[in-house]
Amino acid sequence: MPLPPPGPDSHVLVTGASSGIGAEIARALSARGYPTLLVARREEALTDLAAELSRRTGLTSEVHAADLGDDDGRDTVRDLLLHDERVIGLVNAAGFGVTGRVAGLAEREEDRAALDGLVRLNVLALHDLTVAAIGAFVRRARSTTRTGAILNVSSITAFQPLPGVASYAASKAFVQSFSEAVHTELSGTGVSLTTLSPGLTRTGFADAASTDAFDKAPGFTVGEASDVAEAGVAAMAAGHRSIVPGLVNQLSAAGGRLAPRTLLLPALNSAMDWFG
Ligand SMILES: NC(=O)c1ccc[n+]([C@@H]2O[C@H](COP(=O)([O-])OP(=O)(O)OC[C@H]3O[C@@H](n4cnc5c(N)ncnc54)[C@H](OP(=O)(O)O)[C@@H]3O)[C@@H](O)[C@H]2O)c1
């Protein structure tokens, strides 16, 4: 098992831990006995979660407030992965979406900055932290046989281009492709990289992306963050390549992969008009 057994020196660093899927993943890891390093910008939310985890499990969680879209914030967290010997796991859950067609977003400086921030967080930070963790974990696995595990949060939007959220879907296609390829590269090293690709999930995501798609979507298509987190942590612990939680999302991912682009993209373009 690439995720070592829980213990006082088996820490997992979780980004995006201040809300939604990242917070639920921290809860799921803590319930399994793993102390956590909690990373996001909102220090107060992280401190509240650390107190909750300590109450529930008796485990200490460390709070590391950092903006991962910013070079300094990313450097700080990368240093933790490179030098803190207690860290045996990394979860990259921090991420956000921007809704709107690119021609419209290009008109406003604020929207262009949001797209830039999206790529910095969803792609650059995830890539940078993953590479740092792999370097540290593989080096340690060679010299001590202590294993390590990484969980990268992608999305079912990774499986086809998506008009209306083009940059977000492309960022998740990057996460999916990069992570699945590296999972295979890591075979036999004692280190694993698992990709979690949720569909619509009730979190702070819709507010951050300024979309009401979650309200318009049929109830059965919207999942709970705790279920997504459980599926992700179980797959991470087992060292699986990837997990798409829920039948509806698995069908959507298969459709996105297999449907001819000439038919799929115009249909998605019209659907995104309705979803807003
Ligand atoms: N909800 C969905 O439907 C859905 C579906 C598929 C995939 N996902 C993916 O799931 C992951 C978690 O999203 P969520 O749904 O749980 O949304 P969420 O509740 O909005 O959580 C996003 C997390 O990312 C953190 N974050 C945002 N910008 C950051 C920055 N610059 N630096 C550091 N941390 C930052 C936020 O913390 P702070 O604001 O405190 O920094 C928060 O903890 C994302 O990668 C998202 O793309 C979500």
mmCIF file of C-alpha atoms and ligand atoms in Angstrom:
data_model
loop_
_atom_site.group_PDB
_atom_site.id
_atom_site.type_symbol
_atom_site.label_atom_id
_atom_site.label_comp_id
_atom_site.label_asym_id
_atom_site.label_seq_id
_atom_site.Cartn_x
_atom_site.Cartn_y
_atom_site.Cartn_z
ATOM 1 C CA MET A 1 0.000 0.000 0.000
ATOM 2 C CA PRO A 2 1.651 3.303 -1.040
ATOM 3 C CA LEU A 3 -0.112 5.302 1.719
ATOM 4 C CA PRO A 4 1.839 4.166 4.796
ATOM 5 C CA PRO A 5 -0.124 3.076 7.858
ATOM 6 C CA PRO A 6 -1.345 5.932 10.070
ATOM 7 C CA GLY A 7 0.880 7.062 12.919
ATOM 8 C CA PRO A 8 2.136 10.163 14.715
ATOM 9 C CA ASP A 9 4.734 10.783 11.945
ATOM 10 C CA SER A 10 2.488 9.955 8.971
ATOM 11 C CA HIS A 11 1.221 13.385 8.003
ATOM 12 C CA VAL A 12 -0.824 14.250 4.908
ATOM 13 C CA LEU A 13 -0.732 17.772 3.489
ATOM 14 C CA VAL A 14 -4.144 18.792 2.113
ATOM 15 C CA THR A 15 -4.604 21.916 -0.044
ATOM 16 C CA GLY A 16 -8.042 23.483 -0.360
ATOM 17 C CA ALA A 17 -8.780 22.288 3.175
ATOM 18 C CA SER A 18 -10.796 25.351 4.217
ATOM 19 C CA SER A 19 -14.012 24.129 2.566
ATOM 20 C CA GLY A 20 -15.794 21.590 0.369
ATOM 21 C CA ILE A 21 -14.046 18.485 -0.913
ATOM 22 C CA GLY A 22 -10.632 19.366 0.582
ATOM 23 C CA ALA A 23 -12.112 19.825 4.068
ATOM 24 C CA GLU A 24 -13.983 16.510 3.767
ATOM 25 C CA ILE A 25 -10.803 14.759 2.619
ATOM 26 C CA ALA A 26 -9.012 16.140 5.701
ATOM 27 C CA ARG A 27 -11.875 14.786 7.856
ATOM 28 C CA ALA A 28 -11.687 11.365 6.148
ATOM 29 C CA LEU A 29 -7.895 11.169 6.607
ATOM 30 C CA SER A 30 -8.123 12.266 10.220
ATOM 31 C CA ALA A 31 -10.807 9.647 10.897
ATOM 32 C CA ARG A 32 -8.352 7.030 9.561
ATOM 33 C CA GLY A 33 -5.678 8.273 11.996
ATOM 34 C CA TYR A 34 -3.574 10.557 9.789
ATOM 35 C CA PRO A 35 -2.443 13.910 11.216
ATOM 36 C CA THR A 36 -2.903 16.644 8.592
ATOM 37 C CA LEU A 37 -1.256 19.841 7.401
ATOM 38 C CA LEU A 38 -4.117 22.082 6.292
ATOM 39 C CA VAL A 39 -3.465 24.595 3.482
ATOM 40 C CA ALA A 40 -5.700 27.338 2.012
ATOM 41 C CA ARG A 41 -5.936 31.157 2.206
ATOM 42 C CA ARG A 42 -8.648 31.404 4.915
ATOM 43 C CA GLU A 43 -6.721 30.869 8.115
ATOM 44 C CA GLU A 44 -9.773 31.083 10.376
ATOM 45 C CA ALA A 45 -11.604 28.311 8.516
ATOM 46 C CA LEU A 46 -8.482 26.125 8.724
ATOM 47 C CA THR A 47 -8.117 26.832 12.452
ATOM 48 C CA ASP A 48 -11.786 25.887 13.019
ATOM 49 C CA LEU A 49 -11.288 22.637 11.094
ATOM 50 C CA ALA A 50 -8.082 21.842 13.021
ATOM 51 C CA ALA A 51 -9.996 22.308 16.311
ATOM 52 C CA GLU A 52 -12.834 20.081 15.056
ATOM 53 C CA LEU A 53 -10.422 17.320 13.995
ATOM 54 C CA SER A 54 -8.596 17.486 17.297
ATOM 55 C CA ARG A 55 -11.924 17.202 19.192
ATOM 56 C CA ARG A 56 -13.103 14.283 17.072
ATOM 57 C CA THR A 57 -9.921 12.238 16.693
ATOM 58 C CA GLY A 58 -7.424 13.632 19.200
ATOM 59 C CA LEU A 59 -5.007 14.251 16.316
ATOM 60 C CA THR A 60 -3.157 17.515 15.856
ATOM 61 C CA SER A 61 -3.594 19.364 12.567
ATOM 62 C CA GLU A 62 -1.225 22.123 11.513
ATOM 63 C CA VAL A 63 -2.568 25.245 9.830
ATOM 64 C CA HIS A 64 -0.534 26.714 6.959
ATOM 65 C CA ALA A 65 -2.361 29.692 5.471
ATOM 66 C CA ALA A 66 -1.013 30.301 1.958
ATOM 67 C CA ASP A 67 -2.171 31.661 -1.381
ATOM 68 C CA LEU A 68 -1.114 28.973 -3.848
ATOM 69 C CA GLY A 69 -1.800 31.270 -6.790
ATOM 70 C CA ASP A 70 1.074 33.378 -5.548
ATOM 71 C CA ASP A 71 4.775 32.455 -5.987
ATOM 72 C CA ASP A 72 5.666 33.018 -2.313
ATOM 73 C CA GLY A 73 2.721 30.955 -1.048
ATOM 74 C CA ARG A 74 3.569 28.117 -3.403
ATOM 75 C CA ASP A 75 7.266 28.232 -2.411
ATOM 76 C CA THR A 76 6.344 27.903 1.281
ATOM 77 C CA VAL A 77 4.174 24.841 0.720
ATOM 78 C CA ARG A 78 6.687 23.281 -1.697
ATOM 79 C CA ASP A 79 9.368 23.634 1.020
ATOM 80 C CA LEU A 80 7.173 21.734 3.473
ATOM 81 C CA LEU A 81 6.885 18.860 0.996
ATOM 82 C CA LEU A 82 10.614 18.858 0.294
ATOM 83 C CA HIS A 83 11.913 19.124 3.855
ATOM 84 C CA ASP A 84 9.295 17.935 6.370
ATOM 85 C CA GLU A 85 10.120 14.249 6.839
ATOM 86 C CA ARG A 86 6.786 13.591 8.555
ATOM 87 C CA VAL A 87 4.831 14.226 5.339
ATOM 88 C CA ILE A 88 3.969 10.948 3.594
ATOM 89 C CA GLY A 89 0.953 12.152 1.611
ATOM 90 C CA LEU A 90 -0.235 15.094 -0.482
ATOM 91 C CA VAL A 91 -3.778 15.963 -1.550
ATOM 92 C CA ASN A 92 -4.139 18.714 -4.177
ATOM 93 C CA ALA A 93 -7.781 19.798 -3.752
ATOM 94 C CA ALA A 94 -7.413 23.601 -4.061
ATOM 95 C CA GLY A 95 -9.030 24.812 -7.269
ATOM 96 C CA PHE A 96 -11.758 27.011 -8.688
ATOM 97 C CA GLY A 97 -13.726 27.627 -11.872
ATOM 98 C CA VAL A 98 -14.552 30.671 -13.970
ATOM 99 C CA THR A 99 -17.841 30.666 -15.904
ATOM 100 C CA GLY A 100 -18.345 32.522 -19.182
ATOM 101 C CA ARG A 101 -17.287 32.455 -22.801
ATOM 102 C CA VAL A 102 -13.691 33.528 -23.379
ATOM 103 C CA ALA A 103 -14.576 36.396 -25.761
ATOM 104 C CA GLY A 104 -16.769 37.903 -23.028
ATOM 105 C CA LEU A 105 -14.246 37.287 -20.230
ATOM 106 C CA ALA A 106 -11.515 38.868 -22.355
ATOM 107 C CA GLU A 107 -13.382 42.198 -22.248
ATOM 108 C CA ARG A 108 -12.813 42.828 -18.523
ATOM 109 C CA GLU A 109 -9.485 43.049 -16.747
ATOM 110 C CA GLU A 110 -10.994 41.466 -13.620
ATOM 111 C CA ASP A 111 -12.137 38.409 -15.581
ATOM 112 C CA ARG A 112 -8.800 38.091 -17.378
ATOM 113 C CA ALA A 113 -7.089 38.149 -13.964
ATOM 114 C CA ALA A 114 -9.480 35.433 -12.727
ATOM 115 C CA LEU A 115 -8.551 33.206 -15.688
ATOM 116 C CA ASP A 116 -4.872 33.823 -15.006
ATOM 117 C CA GLY A 117 -5.417 32.894 -11.334
ATOM 118 C CA LEU A 118 -7.268 29.732 -12.390
ATOM 119 C CA VAL A 119 -4.313 28.492 -14.438
ATOM 120 C CA ARG A 120 -1.869 29.434 -11.669
ATOM 121 C CA LEU A 121 -3.811 27.466 -9.044
ATOM 122 C CA ASN A 122 -5.405 24.573 -10.942
ATOM 123 C CA VAL A 123 -2.374 23.858 -13.165
ATOM 124 C CA LEU A 124 0.844 25.521 -11.998
ATOM 125 C CA ALA A 125 0.453 25.012 -8.237
ATOM 126 C CA LEU A 126 -0.854 21.450 -8.578
ATOM 127 C CA HIS A 127 2.003 20.558 -10.955
ATOM 128 C CA ASP A 128 4.660 22.213 -8.807
ATOM 129 C CA LEU A 129 3.515 20.588 -5.549
ATOM 130 C CA THR A 130 3.081 17.184 -7.193
ATOM 131 C CA VAL A 131 6.598 17.277 -8.656
ATOM 132 C CA ALA A 132 8.064 18.329 -5.286
ATOM 133 C CA ALA A 133 6.207 15.570 -3.429
ATOM 134 C CA ILE A 134 7.234 12.900 -5.935
ATOM 135 C CA GLY A 135 10.887 13.938 -5.653
ATOM 136 C CA ALA A 136 10.797 13.791 -1.855
ATOM 137 C CA PHE A 137 8.679 10.633 -1.563
ATOM 138 C CA VAL A 138 10.597 8.583 -4.177
ATOM 139 C CA ARG A 139 13.988 9.587 -2.715
ATOM 140 C CA ARG A 140 12.811 8.530 0.744
ATOM 141 C CA ALA A 141 11.206 5.300 -0.510
ATOM 142 C CA ARG A 142 14.570 4.315 -2.063
ATOM 143 C CA SER A 143 16.572 4.879 1.112
ATOM 144 C CA THR A 144 14.086 3.874 3.833
ATOM 145 C CA THR A 145 11.369 1.813 2.087
ATOM 146 C CA ARG A 146 8.821 4.271 3.542
ATOM 147 C CA THR A 147 6.139 4.743 0.873
ATOM 148 C CA GLY A 148 4.120 7.831 -0.116
ATOM 149 C CA ALA A 149 0.838 8.715 -1.829
ATOM 150 C CA ILE A 150 -0.611 11.671 -3.718
ATOM 151 C CA LEU A 151 -4.251 12.449 -4.573
ATOM 152 C CA ASN A 152 -4.955 15.063 -7.271
ATOM 153 C CA VAL A 153 -8.500 16.403 -7.587
ATOM 154 C CA SER A 154 -9.562 16.646 -11.228
ATOM 155 C CA SER A 155 -13.188 16.747 -12.485
ATOM 156 C CA ILE A 156 -15.446 15.044 -15.017
ATOM 157 C CA THR A 157 -14.955 18.225 -17.065
ATOM 158 C CA ALA A 158 -11.479 16.765 -17.788
ATOM 159 C CA PHE A 159 -12.928 14.245 -20.230
ATOM 160 C CA GLN A 160 -14.102 16.623 -22.980
ATOM 161 C CA PRO A 161 -13.678 20.290 -23.907
ATOM 162 C CA LEU A 162 -16.472 22.363 -22.334
ATOM 163 C CA PRO A 163 -17.676 25.627 -23.921
ATOM 164 C CA GLY A 164 -18.692 28.111 -21.222
ATOM 165 C CA VAL A 165 -16.000 26.892 -18.800
ATOM 166 C CA ALA A 166 -13.249 26.324 -21.378
ATOM 167 C CA SER A 167 -10.266 27.280 -19.209
ATOM 168 C CA TYR A 168 -11.528 25.318 -16.201
ATOM 169 C CA ALA A 169 -12.177 22.144 -18.231
ATOM 170 C CA ALA A 170 -8.776 22.502 -19.921
ATOM 171 C CA SER A 171 -7.077 22.896 -16.530
ATOM 172 C CA LYS A 172 -8.690 19.669 -15.348
ATOM 173 C CA ALA A 173 -7.745 17.888 -18.613
ATOM 174 C CA PHE A 174 -4.165 18.835 -17.719
ATOM 175 C CA VAL A 175 -4.565 17.431 -14.193
ATOM 176 C CA GLN A 176 -6.069 14.180 -15.505
ATOM 177 C CA SER A 177 -3.518 13.604 -18.277
ATOM 178 C CA PHE A 178 -0.470 14.544 -16.191
ATOM 179 C CA SER A 179 -1.558 12.551 -13.142
ATOM 180 C CA GLU A 180 -2.528 9.373 -15.013
ATOM 181 C CA ALA A 181 0.768 9.399 -16.935
ATOM 182 C CA VAL A 182 2.822 9.880 -13.761
ATOM 183 C CA HIS A 183 0.862 7.160 -11.938
ATOM 184 C CA THR A 184 2.203 4.756 -14.569
ATOM 185 C CA GLU A 185 5.753 6.166 -14.380
ATOM 186 C CA LEU A 186 5.733 5.585 -10.612
ATOM 187 C CA SER A 187 5.025 1.863 -10.895
ATOM 188 C CA GLY A 188 7.384 -0.066 -8.599
ATOM 189 C CA THR A 189 8.695 3.014 -6.744
ATOM 190 C CA GLY A 190 6.528 2.650 -3.628
ATOM 191 C CA VAL A 191 4.865 5.976 -4.420
ATOM 192 C CA SER A 192 1.430 6.344 -6.003
ATOM 193 C CA LEU A 193 -0.502 9.151 -7.669
ATOM 194 C CA THR A 194 -4.303 8.859 -7.778
ATOM 195 C CA THR A 195 -6.688 11.148 -9.680
ATOM 196 C CA LEU A 196 -10.152 11.889 -8.255
ATOM 197 C CA SER A 197 -12.637 13.192 -10.849
ATOM 198 C CA PRO A 198 -15.899 14.305 -9.229
ATOM 199 C CA GLY A 199 -19.004 15.590 -10.987
ATOM 200 C CA LEU A 200 -21.203 18.365 -9.587
ATOM 201 C CA THR A 201 -20.689 18.349 -5.814
ATOM 202 C CA ARG A 202 -22.326 20.577 -3.179
ATOM 203 C CA THR A 203 -19.490 22.843 -1.934
ATOM 204 C CA GLY A 204 -18.447 26.492 -2.118
ATOM 205 C CA PHE A 205 -17.453 25.878 -5.768
ATOM 206 C CA ALA A 206 -20.639 27.252 -7.394
ATOM 207 C CA ASP A 207 -20.345 30.573 -5.532
ATOM 208 C CA ALA A 208 -16.658 30.869 -6.396
ATOM 209 C CA ALA A 209 -17.431 30.188 -10.079
ATOM 210 C CA SER A 210 -20.499 32.509 -10.068
ATOM 211 C CA THR A 211 -22.735 29.826 -11.546
ATOM 212 C CA ASP A 212 -26.258 28.666 -10.685
ATOM 213 C CA ALA A 213 -25.776 25.441 -12.689
ATOM 214 C CA PHE A 214 -25.947 23.446 -9.455
ATOM 215 C CA ASP A 215 -29.448 24.788 -8.685
ATOM 216 C CA LYS A 216 -30.675 24.005 -12.205
ATOM 217 C CA ALA A 217 -29.146 20.509 -12.411
ATOM 218 C CA PRO A 218 -31.413 17.555 -11.464
ATOM 219 C CA GLY A 219 -30.873 16.649 -7.787
ATOM 220 C CA PHE A 220 -29.567 13.145 -8.519
ATOM 221 C CA THR A 221 -26.644 14.609 -10.490
ATOM 222 C CA VAL A 222 -25.299 16.624 -7.547
ATOM 223 C CA GLY A 223 -23.205 14.669 -5.035
ATOM 224 C CA GLU A 224 -22.131 15.251 -1.441
ATOM 225 C CA ALA A 225 -18.557 16.302 -0.693
ATOM 226 C CA SER A 226 -18.236 13.694 2.080
ATOM 227 C CA ASP A 227 -19.041 10.836 -0.360
ATOM 228 C CA VAL A 228 -16.579 12.197 -2.924
ATOM 229 C CA ALA A 229 -13.894 12.504 -0.237
ATOM 230 C CA GLU A 230 -14.433 8.946 1.036
ATOM 231 C CA ALA A 231 -14.112 7.560 -2.501
ATOM 232 C CA GLY A 232 -10.974 9.611 -3.117
ATOM 233 C CA VAL A 233 -9.226 8.662 0.123
ATOM 234 C CA ALA A 234 -10.052 4.960 -0.345
ATOM 235 C CA ALA A 235 -8.582 5.067 -3.883
ATOM 236 C CA MET A 236 -5.516 6.970 -2.625
ATOM 237 C CA ALA A 237 -4.944 4.446 0.160
ATOM 238 C CA ALA A 238 -5.136 1.616 -2.371
ATOM 239 C CA GLY A 239 -2.829 3.406 -4.837
ATOM 240 C CA HIS A 240 -5.366 3.262 -7.682
ATOM 241 C CA ARG A 241 -4.741 5.249 -10.879
ATOM 242 C CA SER A 242 -8.062 7.093 -10.948
ATOM 243 C CA ILE A 243 -11.549 7.227 -9.529
ATOM 244 C CA VAL A 244 -14.745 8.805 -10.862
ATOM 245 C CA PRO A 245 -17.218 8.649 -7.945
ATOM 246 C CA GLY A 246 -20.862 7.767 -8.772
ATOM 247 C CA LEU A 247 -22.581 6.059 -11.697
ATOM 248 C CA VAL A 248 -23.936 9.273 -13.261
ATOM 249 C CA ASN A 249 -20.438 10.748 -13.333
ATOM 250 C CA GLN A 250 -18.930 7.537 -14.722
ATOM 251 C CA LEU A 251 -21.457 7.598 -17.592
ATOM 252 C CA SER A 252 -20.733 11.276 -18.204
ATOM 253 C CA ALA A 253 -16.976 10.634 -18.252
ATOM 254 C CA ALA A 254 -17.390 7.738 -20.692
ATOM 255 C CA GLY A 255 -19.652 9.859 -22.930
ATOM 256 C CA GLY A 256 -17.162 12.714 -22.859
ATOM 257 C CA ARG A 257 -14.344 10.408 -23.893
ATOM 258 C CA LEU A 258 -16.206 8.502 -26.617
ATOM 259 C CA ALA A 259 -18.742 10.871 -28.233
ATOM 260 C CA PRO A 260 -17.619 12.415 -31.550
ATOM 261 C CA ARG A 261 -16.522 16.013 -30.936
ATOM 262 C CA THR A 262 -18.509 17.284 -33.961
ATOM 263 C CA LEU A 263 -21.766 16.184 -32.295
ATOM 264 C CA LEU A 264 -20.805 16.706 -28.660
ATOM 265 C CA LEU A 265 -19.407 20.248 -28.713
ATOM 266 C CA PRO A 266 -22.401 22.040 -30.329
ATOM 267 C CA ALA A 267 -24.731 20.193 -27.918
ATOM 268 C CA LEU A 268 -22.603 21.200 -24.922
ATOM 269 C CA ASN A 269 -22.409 24.762 -26.222
ATOM 270 C CA SER A 270 -26.229 24.991 -26.253
ATOM 271 C CA ALA A 271 -26.505 23.289 -22.861
ATOM 272 C CA MET A 272 -24.095 25.798 -21.339
ATOM 273 C CA ASP A 273 -26.361 28.655 -22.579
ATOM 274 C CA TRP A 274 -29.178 27.155 -20.527
ATOM 275 C CA PHE A 275 -27.004 26.389 -17.490
ATOM 276 C CA GLY A 276 -25.469 29.869 -17.499
HETATM 277 N N1 LIG B 1 -17.767 21.166 -6.436
HETATM 278 C C1 LIG B 1 -17.768 20.595 -7.615
HETATM 279 O O1 LIG B 1 -18.807 20.439 -8.272
HETATM 280 C C2 LIG B 1 -16.471 20.049 -8.181
HETATM 281 C C3 LIG B 1 -16.555 19.129 -9.219
HETATM 282 C C4 LIG B 1 -15.387 18.605 -9.747
HETATM 283 C C5 LIG B 1 -14.171 18.994 -9.254
HETATM 284 N N2 LIG B 1 -14.111 19.902 -8.237
HETATM 285 C C6 LIG B 1 -12.785 20.287 -7.754
HETATM 286 O O2 LIG B 1 -12.720 20.010 -6.369
HETATM 287 C C7 LIG B 1 -11.711 20.832 -5.782
HETATM 288 C C8 LIG B 1 -12.273 21.443 -4.501
HETATM 289 O O3 LIG B 1 -13.319 22.332 -4.846
HETATM 290 P P1 LIG B 1 -14.651 22.414 -3.985
HETATM 291 O O4 LIG B 1 -15.761 21.965 -4.825
HETATM 292 O O5 LIG B 1 -14.458 21.791 -2.667
HETATM 293 O O6 LIG B 1 -14.812 24.010 -3.868
HETATM 294 P P2 LIG B 1 -14.628 24.995 -2.634
HETATM 295 O O7 LIG B 1 -15.524 24.598 -1.518
HETATM 296 O O8 LIG B 1 -14.768 26.353 -3.223
HETATM 297 O O9 LIG B 1 -13.118 24.743 -2.177
HETATM 298 C C9 LIG B 1 -12.028 25.263 -2.904
HETATM 299 C C10 LIG B 1 -10.825 25.258 -2.008
HETATM 300 O O10 LIG B 1 -9.700 25.795 -2.737
HETATM 301 C C11 LIG B 1 -9.071 26.767 -1.913
HETATM 302 N N3 LIG B 1 -8.426 27.799 -2.728
HETATM 303 C C12 LIG B 1 -9.015 28.582 -3.674
HETATM 304 N N4 LIG B 1 -8.113 29.458 -4.154
HETATM 305 C C13 LIG B 1 -6.943 29.232 -3.473
HETATM 306 C C14 LIG B 1 -5.650 29.824 -3.516
HETATM 307 N N5 LIG B 1 -5.360 30.835 -4.351
HETATM 308 N N6 LIG B 1 -4.685 29.345 -2.689
HETATM 309 C C15 LIG B 1 -4.965 28.329 -1.831
HETATM 310 N N7 LIG B 1 -6.157 27.712 -1.753
HETATM 311 C C16 LIG B 1 -7.134 28.175 -2.575
HETATM 312 C C17 LIG B 1 -10.214 27.367 -1.099
HETATM 313 O O11 LIG B 1 -9.709 27.951 0.107
HETATM 314 P P3 LIG B 1 -9.510 29.507 0.385
HETATM 315 O O12 LIG B 1 -10.628 30.244 -0.296
HETATM 316 O O13 LIG B 1 -9.547 29.579 1.874
HETATM 317 O O14 LIG B 1 -8.160 29.816 -0.168
HETATM 318 C C18 LIG B 1 -11.015 26.124 -0.775
HETATM 319 O O15 LIG B 1 -10.468 25.478 0.352
HETATM 320 C C19 LIG B 1 -11.318 21.850 -6.845
HETATM 321 O O16 LIG B 1 -10.091 21.469 -7.430
HETATM 322 C C20 LIG B 1 -12.449 21.766 -7.858
HETATM 323 O O17 LIG B 1 -12.015 22.121 -9.150
HETATM 324 C C21 LIG B 1 -15.237 20.442 -7.683
#
